[in-house]
Coordinates of C-alpha atoms and ligand atoms in Angstrom, one line a residue:
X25 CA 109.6 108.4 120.8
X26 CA 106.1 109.7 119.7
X27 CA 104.2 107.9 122.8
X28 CA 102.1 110.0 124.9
X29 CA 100.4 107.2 126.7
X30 CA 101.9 107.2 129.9
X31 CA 100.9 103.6 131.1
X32 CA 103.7 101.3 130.6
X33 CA 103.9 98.9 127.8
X34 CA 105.7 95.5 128.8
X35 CA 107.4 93.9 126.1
X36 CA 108.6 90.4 126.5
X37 CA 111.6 88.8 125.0
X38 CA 110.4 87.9 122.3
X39 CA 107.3 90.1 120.3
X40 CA 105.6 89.8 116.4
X41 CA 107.3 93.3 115.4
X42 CA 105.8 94.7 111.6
X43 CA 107.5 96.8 109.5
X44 CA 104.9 98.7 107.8
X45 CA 107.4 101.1 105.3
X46 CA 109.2 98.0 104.6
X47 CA 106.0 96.3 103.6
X48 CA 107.0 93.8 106.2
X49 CA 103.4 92.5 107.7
X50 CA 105.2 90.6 110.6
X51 CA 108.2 88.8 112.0
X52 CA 109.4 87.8 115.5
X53 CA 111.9 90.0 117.1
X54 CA 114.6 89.2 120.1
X55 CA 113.8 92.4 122.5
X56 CA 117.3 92.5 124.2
X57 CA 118.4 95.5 126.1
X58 CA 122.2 94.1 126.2
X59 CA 122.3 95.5 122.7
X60 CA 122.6 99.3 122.2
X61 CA 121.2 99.4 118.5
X62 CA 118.7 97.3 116.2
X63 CA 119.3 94.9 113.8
X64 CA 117.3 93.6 110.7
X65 CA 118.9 90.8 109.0
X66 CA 119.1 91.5 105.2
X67 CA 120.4 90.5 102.3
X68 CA 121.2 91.6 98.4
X69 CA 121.7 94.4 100.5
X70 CA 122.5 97.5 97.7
X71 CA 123.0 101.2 97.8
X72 CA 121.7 103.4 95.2
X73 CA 120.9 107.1 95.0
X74 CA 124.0 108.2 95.3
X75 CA 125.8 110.4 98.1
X76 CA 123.3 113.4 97.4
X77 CA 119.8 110.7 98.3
X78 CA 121.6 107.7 100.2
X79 CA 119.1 105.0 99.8
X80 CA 119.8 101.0 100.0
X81 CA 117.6 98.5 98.5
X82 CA 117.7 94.5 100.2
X83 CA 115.7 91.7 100.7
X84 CA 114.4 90.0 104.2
X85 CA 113.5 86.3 104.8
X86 CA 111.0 87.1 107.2
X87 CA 110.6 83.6 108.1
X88 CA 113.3 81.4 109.4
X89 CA 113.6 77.9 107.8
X90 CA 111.5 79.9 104.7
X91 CA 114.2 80.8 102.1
X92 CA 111.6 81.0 99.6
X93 CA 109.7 84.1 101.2
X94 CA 111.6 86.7 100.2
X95 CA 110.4 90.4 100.9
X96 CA 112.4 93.4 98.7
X97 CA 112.8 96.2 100.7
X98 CA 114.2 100.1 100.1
X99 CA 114.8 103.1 102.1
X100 CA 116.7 106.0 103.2
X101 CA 120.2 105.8 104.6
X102 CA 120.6 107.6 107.7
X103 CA 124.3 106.5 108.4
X104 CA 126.4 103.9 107.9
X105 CA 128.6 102.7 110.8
X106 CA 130.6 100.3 112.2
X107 CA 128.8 98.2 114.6
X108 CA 130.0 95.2 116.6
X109 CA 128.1 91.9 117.2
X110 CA 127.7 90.1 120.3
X111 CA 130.2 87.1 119.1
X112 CA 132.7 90.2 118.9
X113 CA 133.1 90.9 114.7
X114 CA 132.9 94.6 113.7
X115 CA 131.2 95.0 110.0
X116 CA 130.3 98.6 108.7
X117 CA 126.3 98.6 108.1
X118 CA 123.8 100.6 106.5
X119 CA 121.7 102.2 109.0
X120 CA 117.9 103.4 108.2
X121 CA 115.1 104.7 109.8
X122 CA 112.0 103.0 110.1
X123 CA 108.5 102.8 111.7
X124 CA 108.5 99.6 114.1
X125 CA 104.8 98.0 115.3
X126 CA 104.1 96.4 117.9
X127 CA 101.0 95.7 119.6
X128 CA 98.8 98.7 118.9
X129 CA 102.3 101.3 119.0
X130 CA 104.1 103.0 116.3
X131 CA 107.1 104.3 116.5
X132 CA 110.4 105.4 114.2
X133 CA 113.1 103.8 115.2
X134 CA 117.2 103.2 113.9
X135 CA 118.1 99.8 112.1
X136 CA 121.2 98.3 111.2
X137 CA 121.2 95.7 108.5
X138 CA 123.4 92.6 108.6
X139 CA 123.3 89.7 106.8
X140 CA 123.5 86.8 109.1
X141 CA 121.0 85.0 107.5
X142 CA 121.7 81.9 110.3
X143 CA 120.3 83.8 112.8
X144 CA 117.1 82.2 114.2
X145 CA 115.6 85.8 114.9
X146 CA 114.9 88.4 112.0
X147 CA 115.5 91.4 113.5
X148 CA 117.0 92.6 117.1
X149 CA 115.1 95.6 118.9
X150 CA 118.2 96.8 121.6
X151 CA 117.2 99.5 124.6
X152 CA 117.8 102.4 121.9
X153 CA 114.5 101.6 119.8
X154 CA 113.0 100.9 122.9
X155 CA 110.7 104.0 124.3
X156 CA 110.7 105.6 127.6
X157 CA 106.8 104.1 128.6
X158 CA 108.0 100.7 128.1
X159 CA 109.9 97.8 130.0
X160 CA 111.1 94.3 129.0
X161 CA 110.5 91.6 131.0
X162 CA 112.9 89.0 130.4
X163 CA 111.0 86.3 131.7
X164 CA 108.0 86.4 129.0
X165 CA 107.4 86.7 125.6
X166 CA 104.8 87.5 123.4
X167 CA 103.0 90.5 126.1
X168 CA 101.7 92.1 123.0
X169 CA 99.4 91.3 120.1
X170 CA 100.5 87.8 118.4
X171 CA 100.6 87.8 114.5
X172 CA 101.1 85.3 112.2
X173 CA 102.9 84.2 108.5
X174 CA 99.4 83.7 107.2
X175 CA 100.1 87.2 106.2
X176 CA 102.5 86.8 104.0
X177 CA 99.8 85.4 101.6
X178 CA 97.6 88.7 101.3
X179 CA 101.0 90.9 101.3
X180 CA 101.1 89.9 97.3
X181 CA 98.0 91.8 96.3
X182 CA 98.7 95.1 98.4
X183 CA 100.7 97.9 96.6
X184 CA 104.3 99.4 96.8
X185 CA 103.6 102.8 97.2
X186 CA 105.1 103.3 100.7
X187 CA 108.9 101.8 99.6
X188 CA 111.3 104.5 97.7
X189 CA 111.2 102.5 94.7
X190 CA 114.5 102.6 92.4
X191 CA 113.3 103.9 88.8
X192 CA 115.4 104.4 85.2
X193 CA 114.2 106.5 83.1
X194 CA 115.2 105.7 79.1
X195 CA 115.5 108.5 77.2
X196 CA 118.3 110.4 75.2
X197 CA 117.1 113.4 76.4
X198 CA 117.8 113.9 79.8
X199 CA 117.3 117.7 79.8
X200 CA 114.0 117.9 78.1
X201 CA 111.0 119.1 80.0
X202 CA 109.4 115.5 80.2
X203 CA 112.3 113.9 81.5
X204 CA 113.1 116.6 84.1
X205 CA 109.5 116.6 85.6
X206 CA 109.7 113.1 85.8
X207 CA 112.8 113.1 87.8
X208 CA 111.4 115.9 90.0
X209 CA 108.2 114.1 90.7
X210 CA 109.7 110.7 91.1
X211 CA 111.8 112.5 93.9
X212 CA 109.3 114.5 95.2
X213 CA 107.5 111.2 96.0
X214 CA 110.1 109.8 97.5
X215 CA 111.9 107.7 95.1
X216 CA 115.1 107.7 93.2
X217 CA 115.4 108.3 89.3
X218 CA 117.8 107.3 87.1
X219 CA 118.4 109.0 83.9
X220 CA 119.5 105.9 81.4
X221 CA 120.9 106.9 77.6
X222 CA 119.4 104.0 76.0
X223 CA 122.2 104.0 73.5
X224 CA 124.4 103.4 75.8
X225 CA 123.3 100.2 77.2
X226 CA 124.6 97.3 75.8
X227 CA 123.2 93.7 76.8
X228 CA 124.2 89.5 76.8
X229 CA 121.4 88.5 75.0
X230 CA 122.3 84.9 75.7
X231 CA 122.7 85.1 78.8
X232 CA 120.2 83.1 81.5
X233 CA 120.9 85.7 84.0
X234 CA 119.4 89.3 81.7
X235 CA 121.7 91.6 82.4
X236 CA 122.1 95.9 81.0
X237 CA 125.6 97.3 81.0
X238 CA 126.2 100.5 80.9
X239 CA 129.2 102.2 81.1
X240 CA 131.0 99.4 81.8
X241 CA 128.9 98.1 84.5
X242 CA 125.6 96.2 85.1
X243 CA 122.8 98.0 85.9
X244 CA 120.5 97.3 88.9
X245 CA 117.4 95.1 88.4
X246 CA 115.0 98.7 88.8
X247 CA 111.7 98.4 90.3
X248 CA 110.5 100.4 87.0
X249 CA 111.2 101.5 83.7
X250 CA 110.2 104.5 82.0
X251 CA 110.8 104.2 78.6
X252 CA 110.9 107.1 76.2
X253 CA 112.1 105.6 73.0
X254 CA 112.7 108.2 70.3
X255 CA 111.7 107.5 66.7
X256 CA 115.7 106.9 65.5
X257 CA 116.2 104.4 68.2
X258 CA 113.0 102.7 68.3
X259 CA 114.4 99.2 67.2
X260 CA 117.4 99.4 69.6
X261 CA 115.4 100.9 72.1
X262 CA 112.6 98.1 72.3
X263 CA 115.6 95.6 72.7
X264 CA 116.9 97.5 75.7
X265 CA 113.0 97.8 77.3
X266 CA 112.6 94.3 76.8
X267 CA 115.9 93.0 78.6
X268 CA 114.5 94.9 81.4
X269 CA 111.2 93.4 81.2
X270 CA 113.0 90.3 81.2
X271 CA 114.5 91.1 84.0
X272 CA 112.1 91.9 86.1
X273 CA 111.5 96.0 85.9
X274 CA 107.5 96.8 85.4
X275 CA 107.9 99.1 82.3
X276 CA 104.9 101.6 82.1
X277 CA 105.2 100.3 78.0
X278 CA 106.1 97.5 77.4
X279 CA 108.0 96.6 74.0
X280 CA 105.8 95.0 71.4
X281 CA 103.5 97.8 72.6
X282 CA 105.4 100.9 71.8
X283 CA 106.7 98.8 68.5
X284 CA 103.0 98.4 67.8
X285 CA 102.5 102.3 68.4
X286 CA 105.2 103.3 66.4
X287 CA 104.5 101.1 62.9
X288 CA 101.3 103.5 61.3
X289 CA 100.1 100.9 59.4
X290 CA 100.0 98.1 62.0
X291 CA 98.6 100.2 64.9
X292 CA 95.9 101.6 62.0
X293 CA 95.1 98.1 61.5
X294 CA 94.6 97.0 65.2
X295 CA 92.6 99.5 65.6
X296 CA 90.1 98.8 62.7
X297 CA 90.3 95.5 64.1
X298 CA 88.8 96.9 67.5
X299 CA 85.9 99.2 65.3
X300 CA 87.8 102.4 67.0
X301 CA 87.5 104.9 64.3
X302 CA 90.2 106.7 62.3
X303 CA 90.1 108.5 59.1
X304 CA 89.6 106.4 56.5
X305 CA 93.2 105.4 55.6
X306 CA 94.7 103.7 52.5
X307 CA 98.3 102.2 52.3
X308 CA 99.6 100.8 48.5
X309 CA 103.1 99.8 47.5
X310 CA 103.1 100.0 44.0
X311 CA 103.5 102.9 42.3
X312 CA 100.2 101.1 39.8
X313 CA 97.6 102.0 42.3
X314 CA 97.8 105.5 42.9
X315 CA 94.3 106.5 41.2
X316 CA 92.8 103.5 43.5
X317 CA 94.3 104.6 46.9
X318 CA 92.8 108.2 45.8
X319 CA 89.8 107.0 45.4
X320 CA 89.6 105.0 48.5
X321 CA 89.7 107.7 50.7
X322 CA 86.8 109.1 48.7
X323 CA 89.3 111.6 46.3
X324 CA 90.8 115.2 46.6
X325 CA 91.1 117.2 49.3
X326 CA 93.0 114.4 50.9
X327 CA 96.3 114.0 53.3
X328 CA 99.0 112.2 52.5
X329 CA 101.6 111.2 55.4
X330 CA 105.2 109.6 55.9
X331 CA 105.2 106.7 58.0
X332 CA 108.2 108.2 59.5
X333 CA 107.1 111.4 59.5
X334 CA 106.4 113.0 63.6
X335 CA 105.6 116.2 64.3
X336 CA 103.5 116.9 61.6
X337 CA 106.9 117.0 59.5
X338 CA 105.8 114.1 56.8
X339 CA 102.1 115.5 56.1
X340 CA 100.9 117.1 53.7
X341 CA 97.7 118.4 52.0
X342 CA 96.3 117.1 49.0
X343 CA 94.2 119.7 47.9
X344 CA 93.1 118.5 44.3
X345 CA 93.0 115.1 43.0
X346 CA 96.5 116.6 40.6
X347 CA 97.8 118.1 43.6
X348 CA 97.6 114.2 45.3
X349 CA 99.0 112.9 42.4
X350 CA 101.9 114.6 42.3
X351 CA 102.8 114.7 46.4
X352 CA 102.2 110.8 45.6
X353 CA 104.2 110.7 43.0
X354 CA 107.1 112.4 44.8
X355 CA 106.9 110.0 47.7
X356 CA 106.9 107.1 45.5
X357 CA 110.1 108.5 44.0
X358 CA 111.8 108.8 46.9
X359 CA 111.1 105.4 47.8
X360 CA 109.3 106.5 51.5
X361 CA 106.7 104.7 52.6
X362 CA 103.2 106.4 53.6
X363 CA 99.8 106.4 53.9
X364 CA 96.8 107.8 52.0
X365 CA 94.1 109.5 54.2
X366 CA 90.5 111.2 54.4
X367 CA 90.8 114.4 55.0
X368 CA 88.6 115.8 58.1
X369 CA 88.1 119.3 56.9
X370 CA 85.6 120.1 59.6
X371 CA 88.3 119.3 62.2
X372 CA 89.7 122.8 61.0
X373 CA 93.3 122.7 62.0
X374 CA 92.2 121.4 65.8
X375 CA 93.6 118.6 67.5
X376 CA 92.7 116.9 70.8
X377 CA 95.5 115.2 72.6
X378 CA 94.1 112.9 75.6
X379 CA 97.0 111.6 77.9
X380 CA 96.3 107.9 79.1
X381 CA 97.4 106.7 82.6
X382 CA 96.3 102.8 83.2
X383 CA 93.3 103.1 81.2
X384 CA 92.3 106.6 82.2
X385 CA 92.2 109.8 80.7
X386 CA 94.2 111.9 83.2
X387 CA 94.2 115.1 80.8
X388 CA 93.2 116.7 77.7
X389 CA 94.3 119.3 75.9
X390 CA 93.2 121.1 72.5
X391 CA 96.0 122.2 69.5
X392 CA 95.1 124.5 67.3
X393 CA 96.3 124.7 63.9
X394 CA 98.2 128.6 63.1
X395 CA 96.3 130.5 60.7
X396 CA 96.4 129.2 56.7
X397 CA 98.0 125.5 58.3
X398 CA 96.0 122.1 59.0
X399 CA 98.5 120.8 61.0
X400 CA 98.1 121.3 64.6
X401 CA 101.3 119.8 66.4
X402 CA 103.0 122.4 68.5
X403 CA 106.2 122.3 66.7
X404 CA 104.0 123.4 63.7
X405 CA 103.4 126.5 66.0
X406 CA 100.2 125.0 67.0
X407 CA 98.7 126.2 70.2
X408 CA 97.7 124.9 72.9
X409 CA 94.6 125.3 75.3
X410 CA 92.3 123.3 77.8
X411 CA 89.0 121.1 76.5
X412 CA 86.5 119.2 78.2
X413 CA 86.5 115.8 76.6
X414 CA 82.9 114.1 75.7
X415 CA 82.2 111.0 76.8
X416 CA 82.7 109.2 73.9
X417 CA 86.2 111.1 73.2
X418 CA 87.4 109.7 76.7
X419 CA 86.1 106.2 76.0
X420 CA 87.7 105.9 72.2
X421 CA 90.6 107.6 73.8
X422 CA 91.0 104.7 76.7
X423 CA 89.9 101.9 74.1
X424 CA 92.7 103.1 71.7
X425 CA 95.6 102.6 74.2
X426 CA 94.0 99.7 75.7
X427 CA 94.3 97.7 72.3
X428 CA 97.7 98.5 71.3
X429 CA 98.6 97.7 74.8
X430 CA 99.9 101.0 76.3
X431 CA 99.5 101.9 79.6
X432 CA 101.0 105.6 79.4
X433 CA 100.0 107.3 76.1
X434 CA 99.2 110.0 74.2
X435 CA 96.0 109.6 72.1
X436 CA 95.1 112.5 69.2
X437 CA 91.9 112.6 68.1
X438 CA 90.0 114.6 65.3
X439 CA 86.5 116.1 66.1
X440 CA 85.0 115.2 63.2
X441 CA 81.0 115.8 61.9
X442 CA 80.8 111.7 62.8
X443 CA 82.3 111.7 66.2
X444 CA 85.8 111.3 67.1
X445 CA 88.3 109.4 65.0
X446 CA 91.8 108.8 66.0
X447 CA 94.5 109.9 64.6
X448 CA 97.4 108.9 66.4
X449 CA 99.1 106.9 69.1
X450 CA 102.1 108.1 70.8
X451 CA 103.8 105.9 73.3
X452 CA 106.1 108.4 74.7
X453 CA 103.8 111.8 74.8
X454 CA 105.3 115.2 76.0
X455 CA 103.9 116.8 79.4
X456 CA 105.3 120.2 78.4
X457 CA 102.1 121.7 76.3
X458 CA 99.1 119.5 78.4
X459 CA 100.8 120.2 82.1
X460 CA 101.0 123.8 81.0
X461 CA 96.8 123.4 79.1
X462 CA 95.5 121.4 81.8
X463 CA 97.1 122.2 84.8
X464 CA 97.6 118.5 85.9
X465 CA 100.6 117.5 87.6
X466 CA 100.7 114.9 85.2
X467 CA 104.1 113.6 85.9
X468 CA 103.4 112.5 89.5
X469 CA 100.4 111.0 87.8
X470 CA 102.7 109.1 86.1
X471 CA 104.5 108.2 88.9
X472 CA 101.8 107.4 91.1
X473 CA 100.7 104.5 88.1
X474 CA 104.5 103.3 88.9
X475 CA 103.9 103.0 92.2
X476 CA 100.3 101.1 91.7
X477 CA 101.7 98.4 89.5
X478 CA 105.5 97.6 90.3
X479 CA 105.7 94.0 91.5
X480 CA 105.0 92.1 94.3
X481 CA 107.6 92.5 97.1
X482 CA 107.4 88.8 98.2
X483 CA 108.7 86.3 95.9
X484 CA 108.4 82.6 96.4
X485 CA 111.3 80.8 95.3
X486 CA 110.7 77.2 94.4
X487 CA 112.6 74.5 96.7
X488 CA 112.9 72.2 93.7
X489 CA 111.5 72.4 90.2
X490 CA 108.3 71.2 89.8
X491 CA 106.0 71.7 87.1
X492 CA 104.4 74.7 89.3
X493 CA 107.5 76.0 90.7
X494 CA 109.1 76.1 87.2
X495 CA 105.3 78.7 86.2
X496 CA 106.0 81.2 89.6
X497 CA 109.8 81.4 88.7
X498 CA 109.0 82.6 85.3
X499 CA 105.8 84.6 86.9
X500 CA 108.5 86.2 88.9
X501 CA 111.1 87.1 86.3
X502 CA 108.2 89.7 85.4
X503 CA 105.1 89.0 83.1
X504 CA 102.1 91.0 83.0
X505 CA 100.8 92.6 86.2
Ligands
LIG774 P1 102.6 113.4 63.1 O1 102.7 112.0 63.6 O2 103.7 113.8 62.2 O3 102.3 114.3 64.2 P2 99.8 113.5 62.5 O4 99.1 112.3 61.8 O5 99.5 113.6 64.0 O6 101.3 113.4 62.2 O7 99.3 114.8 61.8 C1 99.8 116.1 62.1 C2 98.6 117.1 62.2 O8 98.0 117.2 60.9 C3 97.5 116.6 63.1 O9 97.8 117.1 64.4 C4 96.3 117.2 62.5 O10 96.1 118.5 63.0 C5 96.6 117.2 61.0 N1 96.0 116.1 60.4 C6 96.6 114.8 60.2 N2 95.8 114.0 59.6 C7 94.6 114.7 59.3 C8 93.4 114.3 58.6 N3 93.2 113.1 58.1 N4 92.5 115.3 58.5 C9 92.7 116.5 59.0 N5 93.8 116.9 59.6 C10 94.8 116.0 59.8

């Protein structure tokens, strides 16, 4: 026991114990040296992680006669063995280790979790978890510093970052750079990520209770979801994120934002709505009004791009009012849809992607064009390099995401002679080139914004439906946080 005060610490029989890496702020414990081990009486009580990172996720009513404070808790398996109550049943039981508080003294200590909900104390502290400068008096309770459940109203506001927190990531590409440094950083801070093949979950839309399956089985309500939604799945896909929205998972984007993202001509016109600059952009369905949409954009050189089109594959350079004609004509024939745009020569084949994290620019990187093209996306062997972003670059760059509602993107802007205008939004942006330009550990960025926003660990449960009961069970199915 890490204690190096040698005066004695008396504990009654009875003390306010806190949890602090269970986000627990306080609950009274039973001190009783006749037990060996501890006890915490949970609930919904849930291994995950697998055999390689053991971890268990439950709930806690911290309060008896309170069913409707409920606390989510997770961490680390240390064991899990058979262990047999005073009234003489034997139950295997997840055993973790966890700092226990009392008075002013921290200590780690072992916990076995047993759901025996009808117990009038939450947690047991037996002579193990007990340290070698301290003695129980039988005869008293409460020696050390008294707390109170008034604490259970402030524990809403305060963040998760201390519990392992249970993340999917959504993606069909599980061995891509992005995915794999999210993984690694999720783990190196301490939670668990799952890697989810979003074409592989299947849901009961009708159902009251949301539900994923996968494989055969229901999938775990996750703390978070990272959704990286390709373009060929992006209808599917935004039905899977939003059955885990509905289900309670903080998703770092949520559905109607990445659909928002992904649909040129609706993000385009968000963004004029919000006076964010772009290129002057023109969009036309009938094949009548091609001389018009030229003119628009203020005639030849001028770009024309696929809706569809990503990495740079669906644009191409107009250079002469015939040359736009005819690149017009051909999409028009081939029945794609696109978009008419000014073309920002002065931009000179250079890009600037800004990476967004909760309404800050975390990182910026530059992509230059190759020689003889305009385009600059890496996979048009564009290359990559560090830039310092100007202040109104950074603002446009946080304003864009902000008003389609992303809170991880990736924004591109084009430096042009009038300021920055922007080009793009892109709801599930690549670390690979702007970890590698800026040297950012961008990924545990990412998973640091997890840990800021996932929800509240204490859920009140209405007793019956009221009117305001009926609000904070919806509240607590997952809206906005
Ligand atoms: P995609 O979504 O396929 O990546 P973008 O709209 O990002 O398509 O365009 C690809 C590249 O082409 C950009 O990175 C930029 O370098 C160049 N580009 C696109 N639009 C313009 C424009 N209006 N003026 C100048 N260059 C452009």
């Amino acid at each position: 026991m890490a204690d190096n005060n040698t005066k004695q610490t008396v504990l009654g029989w009875e003390e306010w114990v806190a949890l602090p890496n269970l986000e627990i702020p306080g609950l009274i414990a039973k001190i009783d040296t006749g037990a060996r081990t501890s006890a915490l009486h949970a609930y919904a009580i849930e291994p995950f992680g697998g055999d390689k990172n053991p971890h268990v996720r439950f709930k806690v009513h911290p309060i008896p006669d309170r069913p409707e404070i409920e606390i989510l808790c997770s961490a680390k398996v240390v064991d899990r063995r058979e262990v047999t109550s005073s009234n003489g049943e034997s139950e295997w039981r997840y055993v973790i280790e966890t700092p226990v508080r009392i008075g002013d003294k921290t200590w780690p200590i072992e916990v076995s979790l047993t759901n025996r909900d009808n117990m009038q104390y939450r947690m047991l502290l037996g002579r193990r978890a007990i340290g070698d400068n301290m003695i129980v008096d039988p005869n008293k309770s409460y020696q050390q510093a008294k707390l109170s459940y008034d604490l259970y109203r402030k524990v809403k506001k305060t963040k998760s970052s201390l519990r392992t927190l249970r993340i999917g990531l959504l993606t069909r590409e599980p061995n891509s750079y992005t995915s794999q440094r999210i993984v690694q950083a999720a783990e190196e801070r301490g939670h668990v990520c799952e890697v989810i093949n979003t074409t592989r979950c299947y849901m009961n839309i009708n159902s009251m209770a949301p539900e994923v399956h996968y494989d055969g089985r229901v999938l775990p309500q996750y703390d978070a979801v990272i959704p990286r939604i390709g373009a060929s799945v992006t209808s599917y896909g935004l039905a899977v994120v939003r059955q885990f929205d509905l289900m309670g998972s903080f998703c770092i984007n949520k559905a109607n934002a990445i659909g928002a993202s992904r649909d040129k001509l609706y993000a385009h016109q968000i963004l004029a709505q919000h006076q964010i600059d772009m290129p002057v952009t023109a969009f036309a369905h009938s094949p009548h009004d091609t001389k018009e949409l030229i003119e628009i954009v203020g005639g030849a050189p001028l770009i024309v791009k696929l809706m569809e089109g990503t990495q740079g594959k669906g644009v191409v350079l107009g250079e002469t009012r015939k040359a736009a004609e005819s690149v017009i004509g051909a999409f028009r024939g081939l029945r794609a849809n696109f978009l008419v745009q000014e073309f920002i020569k002065e931009a000179a084949g250079v890009d600037v992607r800004c990476l967004v994290i909760g309404g800050k620019v975390v990182a910026a990187m530059k992509r230059q064009a190759e020689e003889g093209e305009f385009r600059a996306n890496v996979h048009q062997g564009g290359d990559v390099q560090p830039t310092k972003l100007s202040k109104e670059e950074r603002a446009i760059a946080v304003k864009a995401a902000k008003v389609i509602g992303l809170g991880v993107a990736g924004v591109d802007i084009l430096r042009s002679d009038n300021g920055p205008k922007v080009l793009e939004i892109n709801s599930s942006p690549g670390f690979q080139g702007i970890e590698r330009a800026s040297g950012q550990n961008i990924a545990s960025k990412l998973i640091e914004y997890v840990e800021n926003n996932v929800k509240t660990r204490v859920r009140r449960k209405p007793r019956r439906p009221s009117r305001k009961n009926i609000k904070e069970t919806f509240e607590g199915l997952g809206g906005e946080t």
